[in-house]
Amino acid sequence: MPEVEEGLLRREPCTRFEDFLPAVVADALELELADGLVYERVELGELTAQWRGRRPLGDVYFGPMQRRDGWSTATCVTDALAFFESAGFVEWLGRLAGEELEFLRPVTAYRLERGDRICLHDDMSDPDHAVSVAYNLSRDWTSVDGGCTIFGSVTGITPLPTPVDSPIPLQRWEITDEEVFVPSFNSLLVMKLGQEFAHGVDEVTGSRPRLSLVGIYGRR
């Protein structure tokens, strides 16, 4: 893992690290997310639409993600997924955040296709949430393809009508100091979480799926 400045996220609350994993591992993870996983649809009103890696236990965030029948997961993929849960990785994130962190739940695969997007949100369903990571597996991506990550400081939140089957109340967020990150293959985007920040993904306009692994870590 790259050397990092202690507490960097206090100064730069959204920071990206390029070429994060060995190339052979990134290639295997890309194949796993593109061809090996089973996904389930997630839609929240007209604000969010995406595919999420399905877990056979029926739990959104725990248990192994479901593979297609006959699919053989490479050992390096299993090791890479475990890496995001490791004490070494959590300690590294803690140095970035400038506080002790703990692993909360396994990373989850997300697939966004043309027209999909993720509305601005703060990931603060739990006040102990501290850091979010998004490991990107979208190769040769440009701004023309859409699907950029948006990060900024919250200036306002407007409640919206929420369908009865929505797991969370729908809101429209307004931000300032907006940063835009075009997906970059084999990069890790680390975001400081708090009610003062929001992030999302704008609409995918290209013909290829946007692939990523996303995880949230809590303060100890």
PDB file of C-alpha atoms in Angstrom, residues 19-181:
ATOM      1  CA  ASP A  19      -2.630   1.496  -9.623  1.00  0.00           C
ATOM      2  CA  PHE A  20      -3.712   0.322  -6.191  1.00  0.00           C
ATOM      3  CA  LEU A  21      -3.471  -3.466  -6.657  1.00  0.00           C
ATOM      4  CA  PRO A  22      -1.088  -5.555  -8.811  1.00  0.00           C
ATOM      5  CA  ALA A  23      -2.237  -5.513 -12.444  1.00  0.00           C
ATOM      6  CA  VAL A  24      -2.863  -9.280 -12.556  1.00  0.00           C
ATOM      7  CA  VAL A  25      -5.179  -8.984  -9.526  1.00  0.00           C
ATOM      8  CA  ALA A  26      -7.051  -6.028 -11.013  1.00  0.00           C
ATOM      9  CA  ASP A  27      -7.561  -7.957 -14.257  1.00  0.00           C
ATOM     10  CA  ALA A  28      -8.943 -10.964 -12.361  1.00  0.00           C
ATOM     11  CA  LEU A  29     -11.289  -8.782 -10.307  1.00  0.00           C
ATOM     12  CA  GLU A  30     -12.556  -7.101 -13.464  1.00  0.00           C
ATOM     13  CA  LEU A  31     -13.382 -10.490 -14.965  1.00  0.00           C
ATOM     14  CA  GLU A  32     -15.068 -11.597 -11.745  1.00  0.00           C
ATOM     15  CA  LEU A  33     -17.334  -8.541 -11.594  1.00  0.00           C
ATOM     16  CA  ALA A  34     -18.064  -8.555 -15.333  1.00  0.00           C
ATOM     17  CA  ASP A  35     -18.782 -12.243 -15.871  1.00  0.00           C
ATOM     18  CA  GLY A  36     -18.762 -14.155 -12.588  1.00  0.00           C
ATOM     19  CA  LEU A  37     -21.199 -12.426 -10.236  1.00  0.00           C
ATOM     20  CA  VAL A  38     -24.979 -12.478  -9.990  1.00  0.00           C
ATOM     21  CA  TYR A  39     -26.528  -9.014  -9.500  1.00  0.00           C
ATOM     22  CA  GLU A  40     -29.820  -7.721  -8.130  1.00  0.00           C
ATOM     23  CA  ARG A  41     -31.537  -4.492  -9.139  1.00  0.00           C
ATOM     24  CA  VAL A  42     -31.635  -1.528  -6.731  1.00  0.00           C
ATOM     25  CA  GLU A  43     -33.845   1.474  -7.509  1.00  0.00           C
ATOM     26  CA  LEU A  44     -34.780   4.337  -5.180  1.00  0.00           C
ATOM     27  CA  GLY A  45     -37.462   6.473  -6.765  1.00  0.00           C
ATOM     28  CA  GLU A  46     -36.028   8.303  -9.779  1.00  0.00           C
ATOM     29  CA  LEU A  47     -32.774   9.149  -7.971  1.00  0.00           C
ATOM     30  CA  THR A  48     -30.797   5.904  -7.865  1.00  0.00           C
ATOM     31  CA  ALA A  49     -30.685   2.936 -10.242  1.00  0.00           C
ATOM     32  CA  GLN A  50     -27.938   0.313 -10.202  1.00  0.00           C
ATOM     33  CA  TRP A  51     -27.110  -3.400  -9.936  1.00  0.00           C
ATOM     34  CA  ARG A  52     -25.680  -4.771  -6.674  1.00  0.00           C
ATOM     35  CA  GLY A  53     -23.858  -8.070  -6.138  1.00  0.00           C
ATOM     36  CA  ARG A  54     -26.391 -10.541  -4.747  1.00  0.00           C
ATOM     37  CA  ARG A  55     -25.679 -12.515  -1.601  1.00  0.00           C
ATOM     38  CA  PRO A  56     -27.285 -15.968  -1.389  1.00  0.00           C
ATOM     39  CA  LEU A  57     -28.058 -15.628   2.310  1.00  0.00           C
ATOM     40  CA  GLY A  58     -30.518 -12.880   1.479  1.00  0.00           C
ATOM     41  CA  ASP A  59     -28.459 -10.343   3.416  1.00  0.00           C
ATOM     42  CA  VAL A  60     -27.505  -7.208   1.508  1.00  0.00           C
ATOM     43  CA  TYR A  61     -24.079  -6.783   3.079  1.00  0.00           C
ATOM     44  CA  PHE A  62     -22.942 -10.066   4.669  1.00  0.00           C
ATOM     45  CA  GLY A  63     -22.139 -13.505   3.346  1.00  0.00           C
ATOM     46  CA  PRO A  64     -20.326 -14.294   0.074  1.00  0.00           C
ATOM     47  CA  MET A  65     -21.566 -12.675  -3.107  1.00  0.00           C
ATOM     48  CA  GLN A  66     -23.327 -15.158  -5.387  1.00  0.00           C
ATOM     49  CA  ARG A  67     -21.477 -16.524  -8.440  1.00  0.00           C
ATOM     50  CA  ARG A  68     -22.941 -17.769 -11.690  1.00  0.00           C
ATOM     51  CA  ASP A  69     -23.431 -21.521 -11.968  1.00  0.00           C
ATOM     52  CA  GLY A  70     -20.188 -23.215 -12.964  1.00  0.00           C
ATOM     53  CA  TRP A  71     -18.069 -20.108 -12.310  1.00  0.00           C
ATOM     54  CA  SER A  72     -14.655 -20.698 -10.718  1.00  0.00           C
ATOM     55  CA  THR A  73     -13.333 -17.769  -8.710  1.00  0.00           C
ATOM     56  CA  ALA A  74      -9.580 -17.242  -8.969  1.00  0.00           C
ATOM     57  CA  THR A  75      -7.605 -17.527  -5.740  1.00  0.00           C
ATOM     58  CA  CYS A  76      -6.201 -14.025  -6.188  1.00  0.00           C
ATOM     59  CA  VAL A  77      -9.772 -12.666  -6.295  1.00  0.00           C
ATOM     60  CA  THR A  78     -10.637 -14.379  -3.004  1.00  0.00           C
ATOM     61  CA  ASP A  79      -7.429 -13.004  -1.499  1.00  0.00           C
ATOM     62  CA  ALA A  80      -8.128  -9.493  -2.802  1.00  0.00           C
ATOM     63  CA  LEU A  81     -11.638  -9.441  -1.332  1.00  0.00           C
ATOM     64  CA  ALA A  82     -10.203 -10.610   1.996  1.00  0.00           C
ATOM     65  CA  PHE A  83      -7.547  -7.884   1.765  1.00  0.00           C
ATOM     66  CA  PHE A  84     -10.225  -5.194   2.098  1.00  0.00           C
ATOM     67  CA  GLU A  85     -11.167  -6.767   5.441  1.00  0.00           C
ATOM     68  CA  SER A  86      -7.590  -7.171   6.697  1.00  0.00           C
ATOM     69  CA  ALA A  87      -6.138  -5.462   9.739  1.00  0.00           C
ATOM     70  CA  GLY A  88      -3.359  -4.004   7.585  1.00  0.00           C
ATOM     71  CA  PHE A  89      -5.775  -2.303   5.192  1.00  0.00           C
ATOM     72  CA  VAL A  90      -7.961  -0.985   8.020  1.00  0.00           C
ATOM     73  CA  GLU A  91      -4.886   0.370   9.797  1.00  0.00           C
ATOM     74  CA  TRP A  92      -3.785   2.099   6.567  1.00  0.00           C
ATOM     75  CA  LEU A  93      -7.223   3.721   6.226  1.00  0.00           C
ATOM     76  CA  GLY A  94      -6.982   4.792   9.852  1.00  0.00           C
ATOM     77  CA  ARG A  95      -3.726   6.611   9.156  1.00  0.00           C
ATOM     78  CA  LEU A  96      -5.433   8.401   6.274  1.00  0.00           C
ATOM     79  CA  ALA A  97      -8.382   9.358   8.470  1.00  0.00           C
ATOM     80  CA  GLY A  98      -6.272  10.220  11.505  1.00  0.00           C
ATOM     81  CA  GLU A  99      -8.370   8.020  13.798  1.00  0.00           C
ATOM     82  CA  GLU A 100      -8.760   4.363  14.708  1.00  0.00           C
ATOM     83  CA  LEU A 101     -11.093   2.511  12.365  1.00  0.00           C
ATOM     84  CA  GLU A 102     -12.672  -0.930  12.283  1.00  0.00           C
ATOM     85  CA  PHE A 103     -13.945  -3.256   9.570  1.00  0.00           C
ATOM     86  CA  LEU A 104     -17.747  -3.232   9.393  1.00  0.00           C
ATOM     87  CA  ARG A 105     -18.804  -5.415   6.472  1.00  0.00           C
ATOM     88  CA  PRO A 106     -17.387  -6.956   3.276  1.00  0.00           C
ATOM     89  CA  VAL A 107     -17.019  -4.852   0.137  1.00  0.00           C
ATOM     90  CA  THR A 108     -19.911  -5.154  -2.303  1.00  0.00           C
ATOM     91  CA  ALA A 109     -19.775  -5.187  -6.110  1.00  0.00           C
ATOM     92  CA  TYR A 110     -21.806  -2.619  -8.039  1.00  0.00           C
ATOM     93  CA  ARG A 111     -22.560  -2.540 -11.759  1.00  0.00           C
ATOM     94  CA  LEU A 112     -24.021   0.574 -13.390  1.00  0.00           C
ATOM     95  CA  GLU A 113     -25.286   0.379 -16.972  1.00  0.00           C
ATOM     96  CA  ARG A 114     -26.430   3.072 -19.398  1.00  0.00           C
ATOM     97  CA  GLY A 115     -28.930   5.335 -17.646  1.00  0.00           C
ATOM     98  CA  ASP A 116     -27.975   4.186 -14.139  1.00  0.00           C
ATOM     99  CA  ARG A 117     -26.866   6.658 -11.472  1.00  0.00           C
ATOM    100  CA  ILE A 118     -26.512   7.080  -7.703  1.00  0.00           C
ATOM    101  CA  CYS A 119     -27.981  10.168  -6.058  1.00  0.00           C
ATOM    102  CA  LEU A 120     -25.962  12.306  -3.689  1.00  0.00           C
ATOM    103  CA  HIS A 121     -25.942  10.849  -0.170  1.00  0.00           C
ATOM    104  CA  ASP A 122     -23.779  10.878   2.959  1.00  0.00           C
ATOM    105  CA  ASP A 123     -23.674   7.151   3.960  1.00  0.00           C
ATOM    106  CA  MET A 124     -24.373   8.240   7.542  1.00  0.00           C
ATOM    107  CA  SER A 125     -27.105   5.734   8.340  1.00  0.00           C
ATOM    108  CA  ASP A 126     -24.873   4.980  11.349  1.00  0.00           C
ATOM    109  CA  PRO A 127     -23.130   7.872  13.165  1.00  0.00           C
ATOM    110  CA  ASP A 128     -20.015   5.715  13.563  1.00  0.00           C
ATOM    111  CA  HIS A 129     -19.465   5.489   9.784  1.00  0.00           C
ATOM    112  CA  ALA A 130     -16.152   7.227   9.086  1.00  0.00           C
ATOM    113  CA  VAL A 131     -14.671   6.265   5.698  1.00  0.00           C
ATOM    114  CA  SER A 132     -15.996   4.929   2.389  1.00  0.00           C
ATOM    115  CA  VAL A 133     -13.828   3.294  -0.277  1.00  0.00           C
ATOM    116  CA  ALA A 134     -14.643   2.714  -3.944  1.00  0.00           C
ATOM    117  CA  TYR A 135     -12.255   0.479  -5.881  1.00  0.00           C
ATOM    118  CA  ASN A 136     -12.849   1.060  -9.585  1.00  0.00           C
ATOM    119  CA  LEU A 137     -12.699  -1.580 -12.321  1.00  0.00           C
ATOM    120  CA  SER A 138     -13.864   0.475 -15.326  1.00  0.00           C
ATOM    121  CA  ARG A 139     -11.187   0.203 -18.012  1.00  0.00           C
ATOM    122  CA  ASP A 140     -10.411   2.975 -20.554  1.00  0.00           C
ATOM    123  CA  TRP A 141     -13.185   5.188 -19.189  1.00  0.00           C
ATOM    124  CA  THR A 142     -13.616   8.848 -20.167  1.00  0.00           C
ATOM    125  CA  SER A 143     -15.922  11.671 -19.109  1.00  0.00           C
ATOM    126  CA  VAL A 144     -17.985  10.967 -22.255  1.00  0.00           C
ATOM    127  CA  ASP A 145     -19.042   7.668 -20.632  1.00  0.00           C
ATOM    128  CA  GLY A 146     -20.555   9.479 -17.632  1.00  0.00           C
ATOM    129  CA  GLY A 147     -20.591   7.620 -14.333  1.00  0.00           C
ATOM    130  CA  CYS A 148     -18.297  10.134 -12.624  1.00  0.00           C
ATOM    131  CA  THR A 149     -18.101  10.257  -8.837  1.00  0.00           C
ATOM    132  CA  ILE A 150     -19.208  13.600  -7.419  1.00  0.00           C
ATOM    133  CA  PHE A 151     -18.040  14.723  -3.958  1.00  0.00           C
ATOM    134  CA  GLY A 152     -18.655  17.972  -2.114  1.00  0.00           C
ATOM    135  CA  SER A 153     -19.677  19.848   1.022  1.00  0.00           C
ATOM    136  CA  VAL A 154     -23.379  19.851   1.869  1.00  0.00           C
ATOM    137  CA  THR A 155     -25.205  23.185   1.637  1.00  0.00           C
ATOM    138  CA  GLY A 156     -28.782  21.940   1.780  1.00  0.00           C
ATOM    139  CA  ILE A 157     -31.050  18.881   1.948  1.00  0.00           C
ATOM    140  CA  THR A 158     -34.642  18.778   0.657  1.00  0.00           C
ATOM    141  CA  PRO A 159     -36.990  15.905   1.639  1.00  0.00           C
ATOM    142  CA  LEU A 160     -38.697  14.208  -1.309  1.00  0.00           C
ATOM    143  CA  PRO A 161     -41.771  11.969  -1.615  1.00  0.00           C
ATOM    144  CA  THR A 162     -40.628   8.477  -0.660  1.00  0.00           C
ATOM    145  CA  PRO A 163     -42.178   5.245  -1.989  1.00  0.00           C
ATOM    146  CA  VAL A 164     -43.465   2.942   0.757  1.00  0.00           C
ATOM    147  CA  ASP A 165     -41.006   0.214  -0.288  1.00  0.00           C
ATOM    148  CA  SER A 166     -37.937   2.475  -0.056  1.00  0.00           C
ATOM    149  CA  PRO A 167     -35.535   1.394   2.741  1.00  0.00           C
ATOM    150  CA  ILE A 168     -34.492   5.026   3.347  1.00  0.00           C
ATOM    151  CA  PRO A 169     -36.210   8.423   3.107  1.00  0.00           C
ATOM    152  CA  LEU A 170     -35.473  10.072  -0.234  1.00  0.00           C
ATOM    153  CA  GLN A 171     -33.786  13.470  -0.201  1.00  0.00           C
ATOM    154  CA  ARG A 172     -32.253  15.894  -2.674  1.00  0.00           C
ATOM    155  CA  TRP A 173     -28.813  17.151  -1.682  1.00  0.00           C
ATOM    156  CA  GLU A 174     -27.118  20.393  -2.646  1.00  0.00           C
ATOM    157  CA  ILE A 175     -23.318  20.669  -2.438  1.00  0.00           C
ATOM    158  CA  THR A 176     -20.509  23.136  -3.000  1.00  0.00           C
ATOM    159  CA  ASP A 177     -16.742  22.728  -3.569  1.00  0.00           C
ATOM    160  CA  GLU A 178     -17.685  19.956  -5.986  1.00  0.00           C
ATOM    161  CA  GLU A 179     -14.988  17.498  -7.059  1.00  0.00           C
ATOM    162  CA  VAL A 180     -15.519  15.225 -10.070  1.00  0.00           C
ATOM    163  CA  PHE A 181     -13.626  11.952 -10.498  1.00  0.00           C
TER     164      PHE A 181
END
